[in-house]
Short mmCIF file of C-alpha atoms and ligand atoms in Angstrom, two decimals:
data_model
loop_
_atom_site.label_atom_id
_atom_site.label_comp_id
_atom_site.label_asym_id
_atom_site.label_seq_id
_atom_site.Cartn_x
_atom_site.Cartn_y
_atom_site.Cartn_z
CA MET Q 1 0.00 0.00 0.00
CA LYS Q 2 1.72 3.17 -1.15
CA ASN Q 3 -1.12 5.34 0.16
CA PHE Q 4 -2.82 4.79 3.48
CA PRO Q 5 -6.51 5.70 3.81
CA MET Q 6 -7.50 7.79 6.85
CA PHE Q 7 -10.56 9.88 7.71
CA LEU Q 8 -9.53 13.46 8.48
CA ARG Q 9 -11.35 15.48 11.09
CA MET Q 10 -12.62 18.54 9.21
CA ASN Q 11 -14.89 20.49 11.53
CA GLY Q 12 -13.43 23.85 12.43
CA ARG Q 13 -10.43 23.38 10.12
CA ARG Q 14 -9.43 25.34 7.04
CA VAL Q 15 -9.14 23.97 3.51
CA VAL Q 16 -7.42 26.14 0.93
CA ILE Q 17 -8.37 25.82 -2.72
CA CYS Q 18 -6.04 27.60 -5.15
CA GLY Q 19 -7.39 28.45 -8.57
CA GLY Q 20 -10.51 29.92 -10.10
CA THR Q 21 -11.02 27.01 -12.48
CA GLU Q 22 -13.75 24.41 -12.96
CA GLU Q 23 -11.39 21.80 -11.43
CA ALA Q 24 -11.03 23.99 -8.35
CA ALA Q 25 -14.83 24.32 -8.19
CA ARG Q 26 -15.14 20.53 -8.28
CA LYS Q 27 -12.89 20.20 -5.22
CA ALA Q 28 -14.82 22.98 -3.50
CA ARG Q 29 -18.04 21.03 -4.09
CA LEU Q 30 -16.45 17.98 -2.45
CA MET Q 31 -15.22 19.99 0.53
CA LEU Q 32 -18.67 21.56 0.99
CA LYS Q 33 -19.87 18.13 2.19
CA THR Q 34 -17.60 18.63 5.20
CA GLU Q 35 -17.69 21.21 7.96
CA ALA Q 36 -14.34 22.72 6.95
CA GLU Q 37 -13.88 26.46 6.43
CA LEU Q 38 -13.08 27.09 2.78
CA VAL Q 39 -10.54 29.62 1.54
CA ILE Q 40 -10.48 30.20 -2.19
CA VAL Q 41 -7.33 31.75 -3.65
CA ALA Q 42 -8.19 33.18 -7.07
CA ALA Q 43 -7.90 36.57 -8.76
CA ALA Q 44 -10.75 35.66 -11.13
CA PRO Q 45 -12.88 32.85 -9.69
CA GLU Q 46 -15.32 31.10 -12.02
CA PRO Q 47 -19.03 31.69 -11.29
CA GLU Q 48 -19.65 28.80 -8.87
CA LEU Q 49 -16.62 29.74 -6.74
CA ALA Q 50 -17.56 33.43 -6.95
CA ALA Q 51 -21.03 32.54 -5.63
CA LEU Q 52 -19.54 30.64 -2.66
CA ILE Q 53 -17.46 33.68 -1.78
CA GLY Q 54 -20.43 35.97 -2.41
CA ASN Q 55 -22.77 34.08 -0.04
CA GLY Q 56 -20.15 33.78 2.68
CA ARG Q 57 -19.75 29.98 2.53
CA ALA Q 58 -16.09 30.54 1.53
CA THR Q 59 -13.54 33.28 2.07
CA GLY Q 60 -11.95 34.66 -1.10
CA VAL Q 61 -8.44 36.03 -1.43
CA ALA Q 62 -6.81 37.23 -4.66
CA SER Q 63 -3.36 35.77 -3.97
CA ALA Q 64 -1.67 33.50 -1.45
CA THR Q 65 1.02 34.29 1.11
CA PRO Q 66 2.77 31.68 3.29
CA GLU Q 67 0.31 32.53 6.11
CA THR Q 68 -2.59 31.42 3.90
CA PHE Q 69 -1.41 27.82 4.31
CA GLU Q 70 -0.58 27.79 8.00
CA ASN Q 71 -2.52 25.25 10.12
CA CYS Q 72 -4.82 24.21 7.29
CA ALA Q 73 -6.09 20.62 6.92
CA LEU Q 74 -5.63 20.38 3.17
CA VAL Q 75 -4.61 22.36 0.11
CA PHE Q 76 -5.98 21.78 -3.38
CA ILE Q 77 -4.22 23.46 -6.30
CA ALA Q 78 -5.77 23.84 -9.75
CA THR Q 79 -4.87 27.23 -11.23
CA GLY Q 80 -4.66 25.96 -14.81
CA ASP Q 81 -1.04 27.17 -15.03
CA GLU Q 82 1.63 24.57 -14.26
CA ASP Q 83 4.33 27.00 -13.12
CA GLU Q 84 1.89 28.75 -10.82
CA ASP Q 85 0.71 25.37 -9.48
CA LEU Q 86 4.29 24.43 -8.60
CA ARG Q 87 5.05 27.81 -7.01
CA LEU Q 88 1.97 27.53 -4.77
CA ARG Q 89 2.77 23.92 -3.97
CA ALA Q 90 6.24 24.86 -2.75
CA MET Q 91 4.82 27.67 -0.63
CA ALA Q 92 2.12 25.42 0.89
CA ARG Q 93 4.51 22.60 1.67
CA ALA Q 94 6.97 25.01 3.26
CA ALA Q 95 4.09 25.99 5.58
CA GLY Q 96 3.66 22.29 6.46
CA ALA Q 97 0.44 21.69 4.49
CA VAL Q 98 -0.75 18.46 2.87
CA VAL Q 99 -1.11 19.24 -0.84
CA ASN Q 100 -3.13 17.87 -3.73
CA VAL Q 101 -2.29 19.28 -7.16
CA VAL Q 102 -5.35 18.35 -9.19
CA ASP Q 103 -4.65 15.74 -11.90
CA ARG Q 104 -0.87 15.77 -11.17
CA PRO Q 105 -0.33 12.70 -8.97
CA GLU Q 106 3.46 13.17 -9.08
CA TYR Q 107 3.03 16.42 -7.13
CA CYS Q 108 0.50 15.12 -4.59
CA ASP Q 109 0.95 14.32 -0.89
CA ALA Q 110 -2.63 13.04 -0.74
CA PHE Q 111 -5.27 11.84 -3.17
CA THR Q 112 -9.04 12.18 -3.11
CA PRO Q 113 -10.77 8.79 -3.25
CA SER Q 114 -13.99 7.94 -5.05
CA ILE Q 115 -16.58 8.43 -2.33
CA VAL Q 116 -19.90 6.78 -1.56
CA ASP Q 117 -21.61 9.15 0.84
CA ARG Q 118 -24.23 7.83 3.23
CA ASP Q 119 -23.18 10.22 5.96
CA PRO Q 120 -22.25 9.18 8.65
CA VAL Q 121 -21.33 6.02 6.68
CA VAL Q 122 -18.68 6.93 4.13
CA VAL Q 123 -16.94 4.50 1.77
CA ALA Q 124 -13.70 5.70 0.18
CA ILE Q 125 -12.21 3.86 -2.81
CA GLY Q 126 -8.69 4.37 -4.07
CA THR Q 127 -6.61 2.75 -6.80
CA GLU Q 128 -3.34 4.64 -6.06
CA GLY Q 129 -3.95 6.53 -9.26
CA ALA Q 130 -3.49 3.34 -11.30
CA ALA Q 131 -7.09 3.03 -12.49
CA PRO Q 132 -9.38 5.94 -11.60
CA VAL Q 133 -11.99 4.69 -14.07
CA LEU Q 134 -12.14 1.36 -12.21
CA GLY Q 135 -12.43 3.27 -8.94
CA ARG Q 136 -15.50 5.03 -10.28
CA SER Q 137 -17.04 1.79 -11.46
CA ILE Q 138 -16.51 0.21 -8.03
CA LYS Q 139 -18.12 3.29 -6.56
CA THR Q 140 -21.17 2.72 -8.76
CA GLN Q 141 -21.42 -0.88 -7.55
CA VAL Q 142 -21.22 0.19 -3.92
CA GLU Q 143 -23.79 2.94 -4.56
CA VAL Q 144 -26.16 0.26 -5.77
CA MET Q 145 -25.50 -1.93 -2.73
CA LEU Q 146 -26.17 0.71 -0.09
CA SER Q 147 -29.67 2.09 0.28
CA PRO Q 148 -29.84 5.90 0.03
CA ARG Q 149 -31.61 5.78 3.40
CA LEU Q 150 -28.81 3.88 5.16
CA GLY Q 151 -27.19 7.02 6.57
CA GLY Q 152 -30.41 8.13 8.26
CA PHE Q 153 -30.72 4.84 10.13
CA VAL Q 154 -27.08 4.83 11.19
CA ALA Q 155 -27.44 8.40 12.45
CA LEU Q 156 -30.53 7.32 14.45
CA ALA Q 157 -28.60 4.37 15.90
CA GLY Q 158 -25.79 6.77 16.79
CA ARG Q 159 -28.22 9.01 18.70
CA LEU Q 160 -29.51 5.98 20.64
CA ARG Q 161 -26.09 4.55 21.49
CA ASP Q 162 -26.04 5.90 25.03
CA ALA Q 163 -29.58 4.73 25.71
CA VAL Q 164 -28.64 1.24 24.49
CA ALA Q 165 -25.49 1.20 26.60
CA GLU Q 166 -27.61 2.02 29.64
CA ALA Q 167 -30.47 -0.42 29.00
CA ILE Q 168 -28.76 -3.46 27.48
CA PRO Q 169 -26.10 -5.35 29.44
CA GLN Q 170 -22.69 -5.43 27.75
CA ALA Q 171 -22.90 -9.19 27.10
CA ARG Q 172 -26.01 -8.76 24.93
CA ARG Q 173 -25.19 -5.44 23.31
CA ARG Q 174 -23.46 -6.81 20.27
CA ALA Q 175 -26.35 -9.19 19.53
CA PHE Q 176 -28.73 -6.28 20.03
CA TRP Q 177 -26.97 -4.15 17.44
CA GLU Q 178 -26.68 -7.05 15.02
CA ALA Q 179 -30.43 -7.56 15.27
CA ALA Q 180 -31.02 -3.80 14.99
CA PHE Q 181 -29.08 -3.55 11.73
CA THR Q 182 -30.90 -6.43 10.05
CA GLY Q 183 -34.24 -6.48 11.84
CA ALA Q 184 -37.67 -4.95 11.51
CA ALA Q 185 -36.59 -1.40 12.47
CA PHE Q 186 -33.86 -1.40 9.84
CA ARG Q 187 -36.18 -2.67 7.14
CA ALA Q 188 -38.90 -0.19 8.09
CA HIS Q 189 -36.39 2.66 7.82
CA LEU Q 190 -35.09 1.50 4.43
CA ALA Q 191 -38.68 1.25 3.20
CA GLY Q 192 -39.19 4.91 4.13
CA ARG Q 193 -41.17 4.35 7.37
CA GLU Q 194 -38.77 6.30 9.54
CA ARG Q 195 -41.10 6.97 12.45
CA GLU Q 196 -42.00 3.30 12.74
CA ALA Q 197 -38.29 2.43 12.68
CA ALA Q 198 -37.50 4.82 15.52
CA ALA Q 199 -40.47 3.52 17.53
CA LEU Q 200 -39.38 -0.10 17.04
CA LEU Q 201 -35.82 0.65 18.12
CA LYS Q 202 -36.97 2.53 21.20
CA GLU Q 203 -39.38 -0.25 22.10
CA ALA Q 204 -36.53 -2.76 21.77
CA ILE Q 205 -34.41 -0.65 24.10
CA ALA Q 206 -37.27 -0.38 26.59
CA THR Q 207 -37.90 -4.13 26.67
CA GLY Q 208 -34.20 -4.86 26.64
CA GLU Q 209 -34.23 -7.08 23.57
CA ALA Q 210 -34.72 -6.97 19.84
CA PRO Q 211 -38.29 -7.88 18.83
CA GLU Q 212 -39.00 -11.41 17.59
CA PRO Q 213 -38.57 -11.42 13.84
CA ALA Q 214 -41.82 -11.86 11.91
CA GLY Q 215 -41.66 -14.33 9.03
CA HIS Q 216 -42.01 -12.98 5.54
CA ILE Q 217 -42.18 -14.38 2.01
CA ALA Q 218 -40.97 -12.51 -1.05
CA LEU Q 219 -41.74 -13.88 -4.50
CA VAL Q 220 -38.74 -12.40 -6.23
CA GLY Q 221 -38.33 -12.04 -9.98
CA ALA Q 222 -34.81 -13.19 -10.83
CA GLY Q 223 -34.97 -11.85 -14.38
CA PRO Q 224 -34.02 -13.83 -17.48
CA GLY Q 225 -30.59 -14.93 -16.27
CA ALA Q 226 -28.07 -12.09 -16.49
CA ARG Q 227 -27.27 -10.91 -13.00
CA ASP Q 228 -27.33 -7.23 -13.93
CA LEU Q 229 -30.94 -7.55 -15.05
CA LEU Q 230 -32.00 -8.05 -11.45
CA THR Q 231 -33.78 -5.14 -9.77
CA LEU Q 232 -32.18 -3.39 -6.80
CA ARG Q 233 -35.11 -4.54 -4.68
CA ALA Q 234 -34.48 -8.15 -5.68
CA VAL Q 235 -30.85 -7.82 -4.58
CA GLU Q 236 -31.97 -6.32 -1.29
CA ARG Q 237 -34.39 -9.18 -0.61
CA LEU Q 238 -31.70 -11.74 -1.50
CA GLN Q 239 -29.34 -10.15 0.98
CA GLN Q 240 -31.98 -10.19 3.71
CA ALA Q 241 -33.12 -13.77 3.11
CA ASP Q 242 -32.59 -16.58 5.63
CA VAL Q 243 -33.63 -19.19 3.09
CA ILE Q 244 -33.98 -19.13 -0.70
CA PHE Q 245 -36.05 -21.52 -2.80
CA TYR Q 246 -35.04 -21.39 -6.44
CA ASP Q 247 -35.70 -23.37 -9.58
CA ARG Q 248 -34.03 -24.54 -12.73
CA LEU Q 249 -33.99 -21.34 -14.75
CA VAL Q 250 -32.38 -19.20 -12.06
CA ASP Q 251 -28.77 -18.44 -12.88
CA PRO Q 252 -26.13 -19.41 -10.24
CA GLU Q 253 -24.67 -15.89 -10.62
CA VAL Q 254 -27.88 -14.50 -9.19
CA LEU Q 255 -27.70 -16.76 -6.13
CA GLU Q 256 -24.20 -15.45 -5.47
CA LEU Q 257 -25.82 -12.20 -4.37
CA ALA Q 258 -27.42 -13.85 -1.34
CA ARG Q 259 -25.87 -13.81 2.14
CA ARG Q 260 -23.33 -16.58 2.44
CA ASP Q 261 -25.07 -18.18 5.41
CA ALA Q 262 -28.54 -18.23 3.82
CA ASP Q 263 -29.95 -21.71 3.11
CA ARG Q 264 -30.48 -22.45 -0.56
CA VAL Q 265 -33.07 -25.02 -1.60
CA PHE Q 266 -33.32 -26.20 -5.18
CA VAL Q 267 -36.91 -26.96 -6.10
CA GLY Q 268 -35.93 -27.88 -9.65
CA LYS Q 269 -39.15 -27.81 -11.52
CA GLU Q 270 -38.76 -28.93 -15.10
CA VAL Q 271 -41.47 -27.82 -17.47
CA GLY Q 272 -44.17 -30.43 -17.06
CA ALA Q 273 -42.17 -32.53 -14.57
CA CYS Q 274 -43.32 -32.92 -10.99
CA ALA Q 275 -40.25 -33.74 -8.85
CA TRP Q 276 -41.30 -30.85 -6.60
CA PRO Q 277 -45.07 -30.58 -6.81
CA GLN Q 278 -46.36 -27.05 -6.30
CA ASP Q 279 -48.27 -27.88 -3.10
CA LYS Q 280 -45.07 -29.17 -1.51
CA ILE Q 281 -43.31 -25.87 -2.34
CA ASP Q 282 -46.28 -23.92 -0.96
CA ARG Q 283 -46.17 -25.88 2.30
CA LEU Q 284 -42.40 -25.50 2.67
CA ILE Q 285 -42.17 -21.76 2.14
CA VAL Q 286 -45.05 -21.22 4.58
CA ALA Q 287 -43.45 -23.56 7.16
CA GLU Q 288 -40.13 -21.69 6.95
CA ALA Q 289 -41.77 -18.27 7.26
CA SER Q 290 -43.84 -19.53 10.22
CA LYS Q 291 -40.56 -20.05 12.09
CA GLY Q 292 -39.94 -16.31 11.76
CA ARG Q 293 -37.53 -16.69 8.86
CA ARG Q 294 -37.30 -14.43 5.82
CA VAL Q 295 -38.06 -16.55 2.79
CA VAL Q 296 -37.25 -15.69 -0.80
CA ARG Q 297 -38.97 -17.69 -3.49
CA LEU Q 298 -36.82 -16.87 -6.48
CA LYS Q 299 -38.54 -17.26 -9.81
CA SER Q 300 -37.16 -16.74 -13.28
CA GLY Q 301 -38.25 -13.61 -15.12
CA ASP Q 302 -41.24 -11.91 -13.55
CA PRO Q 303 -43.07 -13.95 -10.88
CA SER Q 304 -46.44 -12.84 -12.20
CA ILE Q 305 -45.96 -14.27 -15.70
CA PHE Q 306 -46.38 -18.04 -15.88
CA GLY Q 307 -44.85 -18.17 -12.41
CA ARG Q 308 -47.59 -19.97 -10.45
CA ALA Q 309 -47.47 -17.16 -7.94
CA THR Q 310 -51.18 -17.34 -7.17
CA GLU Q 311 -50.87 -20.66 -5.35
CA GLU Q 312 -48.04 -19.38 -3.20
CA ILE Q 313 -49.85 -16.12 -2.40
CA GLU Q 314 -52.96 -18.06 -1.35
CA ALA Q 315 -50.95 -20.45 0.84
CA ALA Q 316 -49.24 -17.51 2.60
CA ARG Q 317 -52.53 -15.65 3.08
CA ALA Q 318 -54.20 -18.73 4.50
CA ALA Q 319 -51.39 -19.01 7.06
CA GLY Q 320 -51.52 -15.27 7.86
CA ILE Q 321 -47.97 -14.66 6.61
CA GLU Q 322 -46.90 -11.40 5.00
CA ILE Q 323 -46.07 -11.91 1.32
CA GLU Q 324 -44.98 -9.59 -1.47
CA ILE Q 325 -44.04 -9.78 -5.15
CA VAL Q 326 -40.79 -8.21 -6.31
CA PRO Q 327 -41.27 -7.80 -10.07
CA GLY Q 328 -38.60 -8.96 -12.48
CA ILE Q 329 -37.69 -8.54 -16.12
CA THR Q 330 -39.67 -11.11 -18.00
CA ALA Q 331 -38.05 -13.28 -20.69
CA ALA Q 332 -39.95 -11.52 -23.50
CA SER Q 333 -38.54 -8.12 -22.48
CA ALA Q 334 -35.01 -9.50 -22.35
CA ALA Q 335 -35.43 -11.28 -25.69
CA ALA Q 336 -36.81 -8.12 -27.34
CA ALA Q 337 -33.86 -6.16 -25.98
CA SER Q 338 -31.41 -8.70 -27.41
CA LEU Q 339 -33.04 -8.36 -30.83
CA LEU Q 340 -33.17 -4.59 -30.50
CA ARG Q 341 -36.77 -4.97 -31.59
CA PRO Q 342 -39.42 -3.29 -29.46
CA LEU Q 343 -42.41 -5.41 -28.40
CA THR Q 344 -44.82 -2.87 -29.86
CA GLU Q 345 -44.30 -0.58 -32.85
CA ARG Q 346 -46.39 2.49 -33.49
CA GLY Q 347 -48.49 2.04 -36.62
CA GLU Q 348 -47.61 -1.65 -36.95
CA THR Q 349 -48.44 -3.47 -33.73
CA ASP Q 350 -50.65 -1.83 -31.13
CA THR Q 351 -51.49 -4.95 -29.13
CA PHE Q 352 -48.98 -7.10 -27.30
CA ALA Q 353 -50.12 -10.57 -26.27
CA VAL Q 354 -48.32 -12.91 -23.88
CA SER Q 355 -49.28 -16.54 -24.29
CA THR Q 356 -48.00 -20.05 -23.72
CA GLY Q 357 -47.39 -23.17 -25.74
CA THR Q 358 -47.81 -25.48 -22.76
CA CYS Q 359 -50.79 -25.71 -20.41
CA ARG Q 360 -51.58 -27.77 -17.35
CA PRO Q 361 -52.34 -31.35 -18.43
CA GLY Q 362 -56.05 -31.58 -19.09
CA ASP Q 363 -56.53 -27.82 -19.73
CA ALA Q 364 -57.60 -26.64 -23.18
CA ASN Q 365 -55.00 -24.83 -25.25
CA PRO Q 366 -55.22 -21.03 -25.46
CA ASP Q 367 -57.58 -19.77 -28.18
CA ARG Q 368 -54.76 -18.76 -30.52
CA ALA Q 369 -57.07 -17.89 -33.41
CA ARG Q 370 -58.09 -14.87 -31.32
CA LEU Q 371 -54.52 -13.58 -31.50
CA ALA Q 372 -54.29 -13.88 -35.30
CA HIS Q 373 -55.29 -10.29 -36.02
CA PRO Q 374 -53.45 -7.46 -37.81
CA GLY Q 375 -51.61 -5.20 -35.35
CA THR Q 376 -50.80 -7.98 -32.86
CA SER Q 377 -47.36 -8.75 -31.52
CA MET Q 378 -47.22 -12.12 -29.72
CA ALA Q 379 -44.74 -13.69 -27.33
CA PHE Q 380 -45.11 -17.42 -26.69
CA TYR Q 381 -43.50 -18.90 -23.58
CA MET Q 382 -42.86 -22.64 -23.07
CA ALA Q 383 -43.53 -23.16 -26.75
CA VAL Q 384 -40.40 -24.71 -28.30
CA GLU Q 385 -41.78 -28.25 -28.21
CA LYS Q 386 -45.23 -27.03 -29.19
CA ALA Q 387 -44.11 -24.77 -32.05
CA GLY Q 388 -45.93 -26.88 -34.66
CA GLN Q 389 -49.19 -26.52 -32.83
CA VAL Q 390 -48.79 -22.76 -32.26
CA GLN Q 391 -47.97 -22.34 -35.95
CA GLY Q 392 -50.96 -24.47 -37.04
CA ASP Q 393 -53.42 -22.65 -34.75
CA LEU Q 394 -52.32 -19.18 -35.89
CA LEU Q 395 -52.43 -20.12 -39.59
CA ALA Q 396 -55.85 -21.71 -39.09
CA GLY Q 397 -56.95 -18.53 -37.32
CA GLY Q 398 -56.12 -16.48 -40.41
CA ALA Q 399 -52.57 -15.23 -39.73
CA PRO Q 400 -50.59 -15.07 -43.02
CA ALA Q 401 -47.68 -17.52 -43.46
CA ALA Q 402 -45.50 -14.46 -44.14
CA CYS Q 403 -45.83 -13.11 -40.56
CA PRO Q 404 -42.30 -12.41 -39.30
CA VAL Q 405 -41.08 -14.69 -36.48
CA ASP Q 406 -38.11 -14.34 -34.14
CA ILE Q 407 -36.96 -17.05 -31.79
CA VAL Q 408 -34.66 -16.17 -28.91
CA ALA Q 409 -33.29 -19.00 -26.78
CA SER Q 410 -31.61 -18.43 -23.40
CA ALA Q 411 -31.94 -14.65 -23.72
CA SER Q 412 -29.38 -12.62 -21.75
CA THR Q 413 -27.22 -15.66 -20.93
CA VAL Q 414 -23.97 -16.90 -22.48
CA ASN Q 415 -25.99 -19.52 -24.36
CA GLU Q 416 -28.22 -16.97 -26.08
CA ARG Q 417 -29.23 -17.87 -29.66
CA HIS Q 418 -31.53 -16.22 -32.22
CA ALA Q 419 -33.24 -17.24 -35.41
CA SER Q 420 -35.54 -15.26 -37.69
CA THR Q 421 -38.05 -16.76 -40.05
CA THR Q 422 -41.74 -16.63 -40.99
CA LEU Q 423 -44.81 -18.20 -39.45
CA GLY Q 424 -45.02 -20.69 -42.33
CA ASP Q 425 -41.52 -21.99 -41.48
CA LEU Q 426 -41.65 -21.71 -37.66
CA ALA Q 427 -41.54 -25.36 -36.58
CA ALA Q 428 -39.15 -26.37 -39.37
CA CYS Q 429 -36.78 -23.55 -38.41
CA ILE Q 430 -36.64 -24.64 -34.76
CA GLU Q 431 -35.91 -28.19 -35.90
CA ARG Q 432 -33.28 -27.08 -38.45
CA GLU Q 433 -31.49 -24.71 -36.06
CA GLY Q 434 -31.71 -27.13 -33.12
CA LEU Q 435 -33.16 -24.39 -30.86
CA LYS Q 436 -33.95 -25.60 -27.36
CA SER Q 437 -35.97 -24.40 -24.38
CA PRO Q 438 -35.94 -21.94 -22.68
CA ALA Q 439 -36.92 -19.77 -25.61
CA ILE Q 440 -39.42 -17.11 -26.56
CA LEU Q 441 -41.23 -17.33 -29.88
CA PHE Q 442 -42.19 -13.93 -31.19
CA VAL Q 443 -44.82 -13.82 -33.94
CA ARG Q 444 -45.80 -10.47 -35.42
CA TYR Q 445 -48.78 -9.71 -37.58
CA PRO Q 446 -47.99 -6.11 -38.64
CA LYS Q 447 -50.73 -3.90 -40.05
CA SER Q 448 -48.60 -3.21 -43.14
CA LEU Q 449 -48.48 -6.94 -43.92
CA ALA Q 450 -52.29 -7.14 -43.76
CA ALA Q 451 -52.51 -4.10 -46.08
CA GLN Q 452 -50.02 -5.62 -48.56
CA ILE Q 453 -51.93 -8.90 -48.69
CA GLU Q 454 -55.20 -7.08 -49.19
CA ALA Q 455 -53.70 -4.94 -52.01
CA ALA Q 456 -52.24 -8.06 -53.66
CA GLY Q 457 -55.64 -9.74 -53.39
CA ARG Q 458 -57.36 -6.74 -55.03
CA SER Q 459 -54.89 -6.57 -57.93
CA ALA Q 460 -55.24 -10.34 -58.52
CA ALA Q 461 -59.03 -10.04 -58.64
N1 SAH W 1 -41.75 -16.11 -15.13
C1 SAH W 1 -40.92 -16.32 -16.29
C2 SAH W 1 -41.50 -17.37 -17.21
C3 SAH W 1 -41.51 -18.75 -16.63
S1 SAH W 1 -42.15 -19.97 -17.72
C4 SAH W 1 -40.69 -14.98 -17.02
O1 SAH W 1 -41.36 -14.00 -16.69
O2 SAH W 1 -39.83 -14.92 -17.89
C5 SAH W 1 -40.68 -20.60 -18.46
C6 SAH W 1 -40.51 -20.08 -19.84
O3 SAH W 1 -39.99 -18.77 -19.82
C7 SAH W 1 -39.54 -20.85 -20.70
O4 SAH W 1 -40.13 -22.00 -21.25
C8 SAH W 1 -39.23 -19.83 -21.78
O5 SAH W 1 -40.28 -19.73 -22.72
C9 SAH W 1 -39.21 -18.56 -20.98
N2 SAH W 1 -37.85 -18.18 -20.56
C10 SAH W 1 -37.38 -18.10 -19.31
N3 SAH W 1 -36.10 -17.66 -19.32
C11 SAH W 1 -35.79 -17.45 -20.61
C12 SAH W 1 -34.63 -16.96 -21.29
N4 SAH W 1 -33.53 -16.60 -20.61
N5 SAH W 1 -34.66 -16.84 -22.63
C13 SAH W 1 -35.77 -17.17 -23.32
N6 SAH W 1 -36.89 -17.64 -22.74
C14 SAH W 1 -36.90 -17.77 -21.40
#
């Protein structure tokens, strides 16, 4: 480690910023997050700096003397003139100051990290100047991980520290805080119910223990496979889960986001296979939540599309357990994105229909003839093995054989494959290309195709 990270105490201290440039303004903006007194050294400060001086938030001086740098916490130099930068640097260092010459690491005593600010929680990321772009990308990842409301809860906990120290014996204090930072109060605060969070924490202090956790089930949409197509809420639920039930289409990368000590249960439902019958899954998730555990039922795509969520919601309701759906990106959305082809197109397709190739044994097939109308864009799930039937039903319903078709298998994963053809060739194309489930079959019946066919019919007559 060539540079050692430390947090500097800034309240009541001076920070000197030399230069009237945009770079100097950027450092001033950073320093304004602190309680430091700002001194801006510039004969002609740019407008933002001039405003800070004008409204009294910073003191402005036209030029620096050695006294300017005495007893200050930090000096930033960005005059836009290299010789001037070096002259000021020498003067500041002679006065004993810690200096940062903006964008000139070779002249710096200290570097500003990439910062994730959830005051009082602050994460600083440094790459010793080797890869600032990487530093920023790590910052983005940490930004995503930490709720914007985290700081508020930590500040609340900070205010209650003394009360906790008084009410909770030392031996149980650590467990108390662990429960506080994962428990009901924490979750209420992150969900925006700040008053409830404070009340829960105070109640816990009054009774001397963290409240019993209430069980909870989240039906979480895992998206089509790619981990970065998960929602932030899905990641949050994964990190809070005590136990996760997942099935075949959920990517292992997604499970990686869960807490390491969470239980993971594979309920590997194959399409049509019954190794884990639905009622067994319903019973299990309810039984786990009844123990006070936080259960995530991870489902591919969006739980509310061919996800059998209704059964699980009813089982939870019957047992009086809180349940929620965390929506996900459904396979059709991911497949459309891969093709760069929107699901609806103004003037061509004004109706988007989601349907399936496979139904529960004994159920009638969907009435596909109803979909075979001009202006309809269709996405068929679970339809690879039933492509012949889908094709036959649509043709019989009056859809032209020339309707464009796209097939996207394993959308958003490393195994993604596409094929484009027409309705007349749909089943043969799947056979020829060897396309396998999971895949989405898109069939479009654009209005312009209907018009063309009608015009051709008229000219033939
Ligand atoms: N709830 C899921 C659908 C579950 S049904 C969702 O919203 O996406 C299972 C079907 O989803 C598969 O047969 C296939 O048609 C589709 N599917 C799931 N993941 C897919 C993927 N990555 N690429 C293409 N199709 C997918």
